[in-house]
Amino acid sequence: MSEQSSGGRRTGRAGIREVARLAGVSPITVSRALATPDRVSPETRSRVVEAVTAAGYIPNRVASSLSSNRTRLVAAVVPTLRNSIAADFIDGLSTVLHENNYQLLLGNTDFSKETEEQLVVEFLARRADAIYLTGSTHTDRTRSLIREAGLPAVEVATLPGDPIDMAVGISNEGAVYEMVKYLHRRGRRKIAFFSSLTTDNERQIERQNGYKRAIAELRLEASSNLIYEMTLDLANAARSLDRLLKTRPDVDALVCTSDILAIGALFECQRRDIPVPGKMAITGFEDLELAQHVRPALTTIQIPRFDIGARAAQMLLDRLAGKSIDRKVLDLGFKIIPRETA
Amino acid sequence: MSEQSSGGRRTGRAGIREVARLAGVSPITVSRALATPDRVSPETRSRVVEAVTAAGYIPNRVASSLSSNRTRLVAAVVPTLRNSIAADFIDGLSTVLHENNYQLLLGNTDFSKETEEQLVVEFLARRADAIYLTGSTHTDRTRSLIREAGLPAVEVATLPGDPIDMAVGISNEGAVYEMVKYLHRRGRRKIAFFSSLTTDNERQIERQNGYKRAIAELRLEASSNLIYEMTLDLANAARSLDRLLKTRPDVDALVCTSDILAIGALFECQRRDIPVPGKMAITGFEDLELAQHVRPALTTIQIPRFDIGARAAQMLLDRLAGKSIDRKVLDLGFKIIPRETA
DNA sequence: TTGTAGGCGTTATCAC
DNA sequence: GTGATAACGCCTACAA
């Protein structure tokens, strides 16, 4: 009857005590042999390793997290992974995290900052060691929760004036501003603007601000019937172009905040035999691989997608390692890629 | 000096005891008021809620996981999120998981089953409640580890004959088989085949098998110089088409295992003024939104991308809830979408 | 409906 | 280099 530790609610799995027993050492020595092998004598180490194999021991990180007060978990919040460059960021983040023996906890908000707040609460409850947020639009509670927890945090894809903690991204405002000026230099004067939804999405708002600032500086026509906002897909871009041309057949250029929208508009022009760039110039944002393969090839804004995620991971890891951060807001820059559509 | 519980290594944050003290109840009552509110009197409940707010209490799920031996964590393994329908699956998975108050732990393998094994070990160590795997190609150890842990598991995007536990997907073999027959009915006789890399990726192998079976049944020419394997992007599809046409200018149809490859090939045909489908028929796989927008529109195989992830989540949740599963391997089906390229 | 006792499996701390 | 002890913060089991 009476086994070694019969009481309570055991989980069936071999634990550190069992391994310790097999190796003829104490539990804490097993812990050290696995976590910090060089603080244990070679013989002890090999006896422990043997015992681990024999017992089929898989350490319980839940227990170790509770005890050490560290989870080696980074939580990330994205709006969505569908049709989204967020997937590229996360790929970069995940890759660097795994290389450093951290794991990724992922949540999607469907573009709602209230949902984001719920996720952040859940991530704090799980005691994630650091947090990755897409963009800089958050509820006040999200911000204070993270700050009060003292959690390393990085906001991604934009350059907030007042980051919660750190940020990596590009100037969305600047990128579109430059693009409008580029179009102006190439003789365009009636410039329309397509963005995806601006709800809880400051990246889109910043891009729209870049457009407006350039239009104002260049003394071009500023009109609300030149600005369209839509869900991010090809079909909506085509539909919006249809509406735009009905009210404003005089438009000679179209700045889009995504390659998807730009390509949707380009295809619609081709269906209507509107020459691009002859009658209509079109520009995108992101530089998807597709951009260089459509004909005419898409003039667009290139951003370092994988790198943004990877650098975000690195910044979090540096902070977790106690290193000092030189720049809290890291601008990875954009580049206008002139191709054929503008 | 001597505070309530001065000893040890406290984490600074308000704990359940502090909340209990504020509410004038025992810690276990706080636990119940939050986890199962209906098992607590309304007054007690509201006193607890007040105390929670006052203390800024965020429950420690690490501790609760350790104690309850449940993490409410589902771990998912994908090859990559870049340029991949895996992102759509994960979006579906994540959405359903969050609706049910589970969180998602995500890892990427870069198409290596050894990396997958490492991730699975890590996920087991974190005591994830269930696991999601992409495909059915795993190391023996991965399979036995999951089986021995008795963990609910779902393999996604294929229909394994011997699933580790459950599976959701489509018949990759059947889909390509049908597509080749479709092309044959439309008079094509020299049919080439483009797939992405087959390393540790049985979906690609199954699709190639579907191609080979149809070719054999139809008594068409089977030749290794009709089969190409490449990294999944537009540029490689174009390059492979170039090579194919050099050795086999007589080819009249091209079956691709991805819309990306098909569109890459289509664009290359257009650059070379090869009429599609006049001289060359092209078919894809996935039915990305782009497929219906390119001109000529792409004939392809549609699969329920978001649903595959969502159903995978549902199967795991059902099993976790102790419900019986009617079908361990769920076939969500494909559909050939005839458009203009074939 | 509420509370008491004790353990979940590990690691921090301090001693040897 | 190794070990004894006591948490980590919560929840299961059982009792009242």
XYZ file of C-alpha atoms (C1' of nucleotides) in Angstrom:
716
model
C 0.000 0.000 0.000
C 1.951 2.943 1.320
C 4.038 4.122 -1.671
C 6.751 6.750 -1.438
C 4.406 9.665 -1.600
C 0.944 8.232 -1.612
C -0.971 11.290 -0.450
C -2.662 13.991 -2.457
C -3.354 14.253 -6.175
C -0.380 13.062 -8.125
C -0.222 13.529 -11.859
C 1.116 10.140 -12.789
C 4.148 11.513 -14.509
C 7.653 10.988 -13.138
C 8.732 14.012 -11.159
C 12.013 15.447 -10.071
C 11.960 13.373 -6.850
C 11.738 10.156 -8.783
C 14.683 11.179 -10.950
C 16.603 12.220 -7.863
C 15.950 8.854 -6.281
C 17.151 7.009 -9.396
C 20.282 9.107 -9.604
C 20.936 8.898 -5.892
C 21.002 12.665 -5.444
C 18.665 15.301 -4.068
C 15.939 16.957 -6.168
C 17.722 20.269 -6.160
C 20.746 18.647 -7.722
C 18.607 17.312 -10.544
C 17.280 20.800 -11.038
C 20.791 22.198 -11.220
C 22.097 19.433 -13.449
C 19.452 20.362 -16.008
C 19.350 24.132 -15.668
C 23.004 24.917 -14.918
C 25.032 21.804 -15.811
C 28.365 23.459 -15.095
C 27.512 23.909 -11.450
C 27.406 20.180 -10.986
C 30.195 17.622 -11.149
C 30.504 15.720 -14.441
C 29.737 12.399 -12.779
C 26.652 13.681 -11.038
C 25.547 15.248 -14.268
C 25.792 12.030 -16.223
C 24.037 10.050 -13.515
C 21.224 12.575 -13.589
C 20.988 12.513 -17.368
C 20.747 8.751 -17.249
C 18.029 8.866 -14.641
C 16.130 11.455 -16.667
C 16.138 9.165 -19.677
C 15.250 6.114 -17.635
C 12.309 7.845 -16.020
C 11.159 9.561 -19.214
C 11.229 12.706 -17.168
C 9.793 15.882 -18.648
C 10.287 18.769 -16.256
C 7.168 20.629 -15.283
C 7.645 24.199 -16.409
C 4.464 25.250 -14.702
C 5.972 24.392 -11.373
C 9.313 25.901 -12.250
C 7.590 29.085 -13.413
C 5.718 29.350 -10.166
C 8.800 28.781 -8.154
C 11.169 30.976 -10.101
C 8.611 33.624 -10.961
C 9.679 33.489 -14.636
C 7.763 31.795 -17.417
C 10.022 32.186 -20.457
C 6.857 33.145 -22.249
C 6.446 36.147 -24.527
C 2.865 37.101 -25.306
C 1.988 38.685 -28.633
C -1.173 40.449 -29.713
C -2.006 40.842 -33.399
C -5.182 42.067 -35.060
C -5.389 39.061 -37.364
C -3.129 36.683 -39.215
C -5.247 36.545 -42.358
C -4.009 38.411 -45.346
C -1.771 40.331 -43.054
C 1.833 41.352 -42.727
C 1.384 40.692 -39.007
C 2.058 37.055 -39.931
C 5.509 38.063 -41.202
C 6.246 39.995 -38.023
C 5.199 37.027 -35.913
C 7.326 34.698 -37.971
C 10.347 36.867 -37.181
C 9.378 37.160 -33.541
C 8.784 33.437 -33.143
C 12.039 32.476 -34.809
C 14.201 34.647 -32.574
C 12.240 33.670 -29.482
C 12.739 29.960 -30.087
C 16.439 30.456 -30.696
C 16.575 31.875 -27.207
C 14.486 29.212 -25.609
C 11.418 31.353 -25.120
C 7.933 30.351 -26.185
C 5.237 32.405 -27.850
C 1.747 32.985 -26.560
C -0.399 34.427 -29.341
C -3.743 36.203 -29.387
C -5.740 37.992 -32.072
C -8.021 40.965 -31.520
C -9.900 41.355 -34.793
C -8.943 45.020 -34.622
C -10.661 45.740 -31.325
C -8.711 47.412 -28.551
C -11.195 46.107 -26.005
C -10.441 42.565 -27.068
C -6.786 43.471 -26.845
C -7.266 44.555 -23.259
C -8.876 41.235 -22.380
C -5.970 39.406 -23.941
C -3.465 41.500 -22.043
C -5.201 40.707 -18.770
C -5.081 37.028 -19.620
C -1.398 37.293 -20.543
C -0.599 39.047 -17.291
C -2.480 36.336 -15.421
C -0.266 33.800 -17.136
C 2.704 35.828 -16.020
C 4.246 36.220 -19.453
C 7.747 37.657 -19.111
C 7.255 40.223 -21.856
C 4.629 41.452 -24.259
C 4.428 42.350 -27.941
C 1.646 44.626 -29.139
C 0.724 45.534 -32.678
C 0.473 49.286 -33.088
C 0.130 51.964 -30.453
C -3.635 52.206 -30.093
C -4.598 50.687 -26.774
C -7.053 51.318 -24.000
C -5.811 53.331 -21.032
C -6.209 50.258 -18.889
C -4.042 48.206 -21.243
C -1.306 50.788 -20.925
C -1.477 51.123 -17.165
C -1.749 47.405 -16.610
C 1.466 46.788 -18.504
C 3.274 49.702 -16.931
C 2.264 48.782 -13.426
C 3.310 45.220 -13.981
C 6.690 46.581 -15.056
C 6.596 44.193 -17.980
C 9.012 44.653 -20.884
C 6.793 45.598 -23.795
C 7.306 46.439 -27.426
C 4.857 48.128 -29.746
C 5.331 47.174 -33.332
C 4.823 48.669 -36.798
C 4.676 52.289 -35.772
C 6.757 54.905 -33.938
C 4.715 56.083 -30.981
C 5.581 59.431 -29.387
C 4.840 57.989 -25.987
C 5.566 54.262 -26.062
C 4.388 52.088 -23.194
C 7.955 50.855 -23.032
C 9.740 50.232 -26.347
C 8.788 50.250 -30.016
C 10.023 49.056 -33.415
C 8.569 50.191 -36.674
C 8.615 52.718 -39.410
C 7.131 56.131 -39.985
C 3.803 55.425 -41.623
C 3.098 59.100 -41.880
C 6.469 59.796 -43.462
C 6.223 56.949 -45.929
C 2.965 58.075 -47.442
C 4.049 61.707 -47.319
C 7.103 60.828 -49.392
C 5.043 58.790 -51.774
C 2.659 61.658 -52.488
C 5.618 63.957 -53.102
C 7.081 61.338 -55.417
C 3.860 61.295 -57.415
C 3.805 65.074 -57.527
C 7.318 65.158 -58.902
C 6.174 62.820 -61.625
C 3.460 65.247 -62.598
C 0.417 63.869 -60.820
C -2.001 66.453 -59.484
C -5.296 64.760 -58.628
C -4.241 62.195 -56.079
C -6.714 59.871 -54.366
C -6.123 57.752 -51.290
C -7.228 54.218 -50.350
C -6.680 52.855 -46.887
C -7.948 49.924 -44.937
C -10.160 50.488 -41.900
C -8.904 53.071 -39.428
C -10.777 51.675 -36.421
C -8.328 51.183 -33.556
C -5.568 51.274 -36.160
C -3.255 54.240 -35.911
C -1.048 52.916 -38.719
C -3.814 53.621 -41.171
C -4.558 56.968 -39.579
C -0.907 57.980 -39.713
C -0.741 57.051 -43.367
C -3.804 59.139 -44.025
C -2.164 62.009 -42.147
C 0.902 61.682 -44.336
C -1.306 61.953 -47.370
C -3.086 65.012 -46.036
C 0.080 66.797 -45.029
C 1.645 66.306 -48.437
C -1.518 67.390 -50.205
C -1.630 70.537 -48.087
C 2.040 71.378 -48.575
C 1.832 70.829 -52.293
C -1.371 72.871 -52.470
C -3.149 70.047 -54.246
C -6.844 69.540 -54.004
C -7.902 68.159 -50.634
C -11.323 66.632 -50.798
C -13.090 63.939 -48.835
C -14.305 62.420 -52.066
C -10.708 61.489 -52.833
C -10.354 59.416 -49.681
C -11.701 55.884 -49.315
C -11.553 53.446 -46.477
C -12.302 49.750 -46.870
C -11.755 46.239 -45.618
C -8.455 44.891 -46.841
C -9.076 42.772 -49.903
C -8.878 42.920 -53.663
C -12.619 43.003 -54.218
C -13.132 46.052 -52.030
C -10.356 47.908 -53.756
C -12.024 47.239 -57.092
C -15.380 48.401 -55.754
C -13.921 51.565 -54.286
C -12.183 52.365 -57.531
C -15.504 52.051 -59.270
C -17.061 54.566 -56.909
C -14.102 56.881 -57.096
C -14.185 57.021 -60.865
C -17.893 57.723 -60.886
C -17.505 60.847 -58.770
C -13.995 61.802 -59.774
C -13.104 60.654 -63.275
C -10.362 63.285 -63.301
C -8.164 61.479 -60.755
C -4.684 60.708 -62.097
C -3.067 58.904 -59.188
C -4.006 56.576 -56.381
C -2.005 56.056 -53.200
C -2.874 52.847 -51.361
C -1.858 51.855 -47.842
C -1.447 48.258 -48.871
C -0.215 46.327 -51.882
C -3.432 44.327 -51.720
C -5.525 47.441 -52.302
C -3.160 48.699 -54.968
C -3.267 45.430 -56.855
C -7.042 45.241 -56.535
C -7.256 48.700 -58.043
C -4.724 47.844 -60.728
C -6.712 44.800 -61.807
C -9.876 46.859 -61.934
C -8.147 49.421 -64.145
C -7.113 46.639 -66.465
C -10.664 45.347 -66.638
C -11.773 48.822 -67.617
C -8.902 49.418 -70.016
C -7.665 52.341 -68.040
C -3.959 52.612 -68.831
C -1.650 52.342 -65.821
C 0.364 54.451 -65.367
C -0.721 56.316 -68.520
C -3.999 57.620 -67.219
C -3.727 56.420 -63.631
C -0.704 56.000 -61.412
C -1.007 53.505 -58.550
C 1.198 52.912 -55.524
C 1.165 50.307 -52.761
C 2.611 49.683 -49.338
C 4.543 46.658 -48.007
C 6.300 45.356 -51.100
C 4.792 41.890 -51.141
C 6.514 39.522 -53.530
C 3.536 39.939 -55.804
C 4.268 43.625 -56.275
C 7.230 42.976 -58.528
C 5.430 40.284 -60.513
C 2.240 42.008 -61.564
C 2.326 43.820 -64.897
C 2.844 46.691 -64.805
C 4.982 46.074 -61.720
C 3.821 47.934 -58.661
C 5.585 51.002 -57.328
C 5.414 50.626 -53.595
C 6.911 51.236 -50.167
C 9.192 48.552 -48.855
C 9.382 47.799 -45.157
C 11.561 45.204 -43.401
C 8.781 42.842 -42.407
C 10.585 39.844 -40.966
C 13.155 42.114 -39.312
C 10.581 44.136 -37.461
C 9.421 41.008 -35.661
C 12.947 39.757 -35.133
C 14.160 43.076 -33.720
C 11.127 43.297 -31.492
C 12.065 39.913 -30.063
C 15.648 41.012 -29.593
C 14.660 44.160 -27.756
C 12.492 42.187 -25.367
C 15.227 39.618 -24.809
C 17.802 42.334 -24.182
C 15.612 43.932 -21.605
C 14.911 40.578 -19.974
C 18.646 39.996 -19.826
C 19.014 43.316 -18.065
C 20.901 44.969 -20.897
C 20.415 48.664 -21.347
C 18.435 49.702 -24.389
C 19.994 52.486 -26.430
C 16.933 53.502 -28.396
C 13.497 52.857 -26.954
C 11.881 53.638 -30.277
C 13.629 51.950 -33.158
C 12.975 53.218 -36.672
C 13.760 50.522 -39.216
C 12.937 52.748 -42.149
C 11.080 52.391 -45.410
C 12.111 52.679 -49.017
C 10.152 53.786 -52.024
C 10.559 51.184 -54.759
C 9.865 52.798 -58.121
C 8.536 50.288 -60.606
C 6.096 50.692 -63.442
C 2.764 51.781 -62.010
C 3.910 55.228 -60.971
C 8.615 45.180 10.934
C 6.845 41.851 10.957
C 4.198 42.147 8.222
C 1.474 39.621 7.621
C 3.637 37.245 5.650
C 7.065 38.705 5.651
C 9.064 35.556 4.868
C 10.183 34.108 1.589
C 10.195 35.544 -1.918
C 6.965 37.383 -2.520
C 6.190 38.721 -5.938
C 4.891 42.087 -4.901
C 1.548 41.623 -6.524
C -1.664 41.290 -4.527
C -2.538 37.645 -4.063
C -5.667 35.760 -3.293
C -5.043 36.066 0.464
C -4.947 39.813 0.295
C -8.235 39.869 -1.603
C -9.711 37.414 0.892
C -8.664 39.643 3.749
C -10.229 42.715 2.131
C -13.458 40.871 1.445
C -13.522 39.263 4.854
C -13.694 35.731 3.485
C -11.323 32.819 3.053
C -9.037 32.488 0.040
C -10.939 29.520 -1.286
C -14.094 31.594 -1.396
C -12.342 34.168 -3.536
C -11.258 31.391 -5.841
C -14.806 30.130 -6.121
C -16.321 33.579 -6.535
C -14.139 34.065 -9.601
C -14.167 30.573 -11.101
C -17.708 29.452 -10.272
C -19.671 32.547 -9.243
C -22.934 30.649 -8.894
C -21.575 28.543 -6.085
C -21.214 31.603 -3.919
C -23.863 33.817 -2.402
C -24.579 37.057 -4.294
C -23.410 39.210 -1.409
C -20.169 37.331 -0.974
C -19.648 37.533 -4.682
C -20.028 41.289 -4.817
C -17.803 41.782 -1.789
C -15.159 39.690 -3.512
C -15.500 41.561 -6.778
C -15.060 44.811 -4.911
C -11.998 43.538 -3.139
C -10.560 42.296 -6.434
C -10.935 45.739 -7.932
C -9.585 47.464 -4.869
C -6.519 45.266 -4.769
C -6.000 45.315 -8.533
C -5.905 41.571 -8.250
C -4.880 39.537 -11.277
C -5.111 35.831 -10.502
C -1.949 33.857 -11.058
C -2.767 31.242 -13.666
C 0.607 29.636 -13.222
C -0.287 28.738 -9.689
C -3.786 27.693 -10.622
C -2.441 25.521 -13.439
C -0.049 23.822 -11.099
C -2.717 23.226 -8.553
C -5.465 22.109 -10.888
C -3.214 20.305 -13.334
C -4.882 22.134 -16.241
C -3.372 25.035 -18.163
C -6.144 26.051 -20.592
C -3.357 26.203 -23.124
C -3.466 24.674 -26.591
C -0.122 24.361 -28.321
C 0.130 24.601 -32.091
C 2.986 23.710 -34.388
C 3.175 25.174 -37.898
C 5.972 25.023 -40.450
C 5.917 28.773 -41.031
C 3.494 31.654 -41.091
C 5.061 33.375 -44.090
C 3.272 33.127 -47.353
C 1.338 30.235 -45.933
C -2.191 29.033 -45.540
C -1.108 27.843 -42.101
C -1.768 31.443 -41.045
C -5.418 31.022 -42.031
C -5.694 27.783 -40.094
C -4.177 29.407 -37.032
C -6.518 32.351 -37.329
C -9.454 29.941 -37.175
C -7.901 27.990 -34.357
C -7.094 31.075 -32.326
C -10.544 32.579 -32.764
C -12.387 29.500 -31.522
C -9.898 28.970 -28.729
C -10.325 32.498 -27.383
C -14.101 32.198 -27.525
C -13.722 29.271 -25.163
C -11.274 30.934 -22.871
C -8.256 28.956 -23.971
C -4.959 30.484 -25.010
C -2.674 29.598 -27.861
C 0.967 28.624 -27.612
C 2.549 28.782 -31.062
C 5.771 27.396 -32.506
C 7.205 27.189 -36.010
C 9.414 24.418 -37.347
C 10.695 25.732 -40.669
C 9.632 22.385 -42.122
C 11.824 20.246 -39.910
C 10.291 17.359 -37.994
C 13.233 17.397 -35.590
C 12.451 20.977 -34.690
C 8.863 19.917 -34.318
C 9.897 17.269 -31.822
C 11.776 19.837 -29.759
C 8.730 22.068 -29.723
C 6.488 19.206 -28.672
C 8.786 18.416 -25.770
C 8.680 22.038 -24.719
C 4.878 22.094 -25.012
C 4.569 18.967 -22.911
C 6.851 20.537 -20.326
C 4.485 23.489 -20.218
C 1.670 21.034 -19.731
C -0.449 22.279 -22.616
C -3.908 20.701 -22.422
C -3.992 19.792 -26.113
C -1.865 19.980 -29.206
C -2.323 20.954 -32.838
C 0.126 19.665 -35.436
C 0.406 20.604 -39.076
C 0.399 17.509 -41.264
C 1.073 13.924 -40.338
C 4.832 13.689 -40.775
C 6.402 13.482 -37.338
C 9.264 11.699 -35.664
C 8.452 8.467 -33.851
C 9.316 10.151 -30.609
C 6.878 12.979 -31.293
C 4.122 10.440 -31.797
C 4.913 8.351 -28.747
C 5.441 11.364 -26.521
C 1.988 12.674 -27.329
C 0.337 9.284 -27.074
C 1.964 8.457 -23.765
C 0.981 11.812 -22.363
C -2.579 10.987 -23.379
C -2.867 14.493 -24.773
C -5.750 15.367 -27.104
C -4.104 16.021 -30.441
C -5.246 17.009 -33.881
C -3.297 16.747 -37.114
C -4.314 19.281 -39.661
C -4.462 19.662 -43.455
C -4.309 16.001 -44.333
C -6.178 12.730 -43.642
C -3.718 10.354 -42.003
C -4.453 6.644 -42.077
C -3.085 6.294 -38.588
C -3.645 9.573 -36.756
C -1.913 10.147 -33.434
C -5.348 11.008 -32.113
C -7.629 13.061 -34.377
C -7.299 14.852 -37.702
C -9.038 17.466 -39.856
C -8.211 18.108 -43.444
C -8.822 17.202 -47.015
C -7.602 14.555 -49.388
C -4.575 16.094 -51.020
C -4.080 13.032 -53.152
C -7.715 13.040 -54.292
C -7.757 16.739 -55.069
C -4.832 16.623 -57.468
C -6.043 13.341 -58.931
C -9.348 14.968 -59.782
C -7.635 17.992 -61.179
C -5.538 15.929 -63.578
C -8.654 14.088 -64.730
C -10.367 17.431 -65.217
C -7.526 18.567 -67.442
C -7.642 15.318 -69.369
C -11.359 15.746 -70.020
C -10.571 19.151 -71.434
C -8.160 17.618 -73.898
C -4.808 18.094 -72.198
C -2.315 15.300 -72.689
C 1.146 16.522 -71.678
C 0.641 17.500 -68.086
C 3.470 18.799 -65.912
C 3.486 19.149 -62.137
C 4.903 21.834 -59.816
C 4.990 21.342 -56.079
C 6.703 23.034 -53.201
C 9.346 21.174 -51.226
C 8.424 17.666 -50.120
C 10.817 17.515 -47.180
C 8.911 16.456 -44.073
C 5.747 17.510 -45.874
C 3.385 14.693 -46.709
C 0.786 17.103 -48.134
C 3.086 17.792 -51.044
C 3.936 14.120 -51.420
C 0.273 13.147 -51.408
C -0.455 15.707 -54.068
C 2.366 14.341 -56.169
C 0.929 10.847 -55.662
C -2.451 12.054 -56.869
C -0.797 13.384 -59.973
C 1.050 10.141 -60.600
C -1.983 7.968 -60.055
C -4.068 9.962 -62.503
C -1.290 9.995 -65.073
C -0.973 6.217 -64.795
C -4.703 5.581 -65.006
C -5.093 7.845 -67.976
C -2.051 6.293 -69.624
C -0.475 9.685 -70.101
C 3.240 10.163 -70.275
C 4.875 9.800 -66.886
C 8.284 11.375 -66.848
C 10.468 12.859 -64.165
C 11.213 15.801 -66.400
C 7.587 16.818 -66.019
C 7.854 17.096 -62.254
C 9.403 20.077 -60.462
C 9.827 20.827 -56.820
C 10.664 24.292 -55.500
C 10.484 26.753 -52.655
C 7.093 28.370 -52.509
C 7.280 31.718 -54.233
C 6.471 33.405 -57.505
C 10.056 33.750 -58.627
C 10.793 30.048 -58.313
C 7.685 29.130 -60.225
C 8.804 31.394 -63.059
C 12.279 29.876 -63.009
C 10.954 26.335 -63.037
C 8.660 27.129 -65.922
C 11.655 28.390 -67.826
C 13.466 25.102 -67.266
C 10.428 23.041 -68.039
C 9.868 24.743 -71.368
C 13.483 24.295 -72.355
C 13.323 20.519 -71.972
C 9.654 19.999 -72.694
C 8.258 22.682 -75.006
C 5.438 20.279 -75.838
C 3.768 20.542 -72.420
C 0.143 21.713 -72.626
C -0.876 21.805 -68.978
C 0.622 22.541 -65.587
C -0.802 21.376 -62.279
C 0.508 23.334 -59.296
C 0.135 22.470 -55.616
C -0.289 26.097 -54.692
C -1.918 29.185 -56.155
C 1.361 30.981 -55.586
C 3.196 28.639 -57.934
C 0.364 28.716 -60.446
C 0.294 32.492 -60.522
C 4.070 32.665 -60.767
C 3.881 30.369 -63.774
C 0.982 32.304 -65.242
C 2.898 35.576 -65.043
C 5.898 33.961 -66.681
C 3.705 32.715 -69.519
C 2.423 36.225 -70.009
C 5.956 37.595 -70.132
C 6.724 35.048 -72.834
C 3.471 35.588 -74.692
C 2.439 32.016 -74.182
C -1.339 32.020 -74.384
C -3.101 30.693 -71.285
C -5.116 28.546 -71.572
C -4.641 28.480 -75.376
C -1.252 26.883 -75.425
C -0.866 26.160 -71.714
C -3.460 25.325 -69.091
C -2.552 26.149 -65.475
C -4.221 25.103 -62.226
C -3.613 26.058 -58.612
C -4.424 24.895 -55.110
C -5.984 26.820 -52.173
C -8.167 29.380 -53.918
C -6.534 32.488 -52.543
C -8.527 35.635 -53.178
C -5.998 36.504 -55.838
C -6.954 33.453 -57.899
C -10.223 34.995 -59.033
C -8.664 38.382 -59.727
C -5.778 37.536 -61.998
C -6.500 37.547 -65.716
C -7.119 34.958 -66.965
C -8.687 33.914 -63.634
C -7.101 30.871 -62.097
C -8.753 27.466 -62.126
C -7.948 26.012 -58.765
C -8.870 23.748 -55.852
C -10.789 25.379 -53.053
C -10.317 24.228 -49.482
C -12.066 25.578 -46.358
C -9.068 27.285 -44.825
C -10.451 29.142 -41.849
C -12.803 26.239 -41.082
C -10.049 23.688 -40.898
C -8.467 25.619 -38.033
C -11.813 26.308 -36.391
C -12.915 22.669 -36.550
C -9.561 21.539 -35.254
C -10.094 23.783 -32.238
C -13.603 22.448 -31.765
C -12.458 18.837 -31.849
C -9.827 19.527 -29.212
C -12.312 21.392 -27.037
C -14.869 18.599 -27.350
C -12.358 16.060 -26.269
C -11.239 18.250 -23.385
C -14.874 18.538 -22.347
C -15.089 14.771 -22.347
C -17.493 14.595 -25.274
C -17.251 11.592 -27.519
C -15.858 12.233 -30.973
C -17.856 10.690 -33.804
C -15.208 10.881 -36.487
C -11.561 10.885 -35.513
C -10.545 11.882 -39.028
C -12.673 14.660 -40.419
C -12.675 15.258 -44.172
C -13.744 18.812 -44.934
C -13.559 18.318 -48.663
C -12.239 20.271 -51.619
C -13.873 21.715 -54.700
C -12.484 22.282 -58.143
C -13.236 25.857 -59.171
C -13.185 26.095 -62.955
C -12.175 29.530 -64.090
C -10.268 30.663 -67.137
C -6.784 29.171 -66.996
C -7.908 25.586 -67.576
C -22.605 28.206 1.195
C -18.194 28.422 3.437
C -13.889 26.932 5.514
C -9.605 23.868 6.937
C -5.712 21.316 5.641
C -2.442 20.239 2.621
C -0.269 19.457 -1.598
C 0.763 20.582 -6.869
C 6.522 20.158 -8.572
C 9.754 23.068 -8.697
C 13.513 26.505 -7.220
C 15.438 30.370 -3.795
C 17.950 30.553 0.219
C 21.209 29.370 3.153
C 24.127 25.988 5.300
C 27.657 22.545 4.929
C 29.625 20.758 -5.208
C 25.562 19.240 -2.663
C 21.631 19.225 0.355
C 17.665 20.583 3.802
C 14.002 23.565 4.159
C 10.629 26.514 2.917
C 8.163 28.857 -0.060
C 5.730 30.141 -5.024
C -0.091 31.081 -5.074
C -3.550 28.568 -5.949
C -7.037 24.680 -5.886
C -8.613 19.613 -4.623
C -10.567 17.043 -1.097
C -13.082 16.822 2.627
C -15.575 18.672 6.533
C -18.883 21.673 8.698
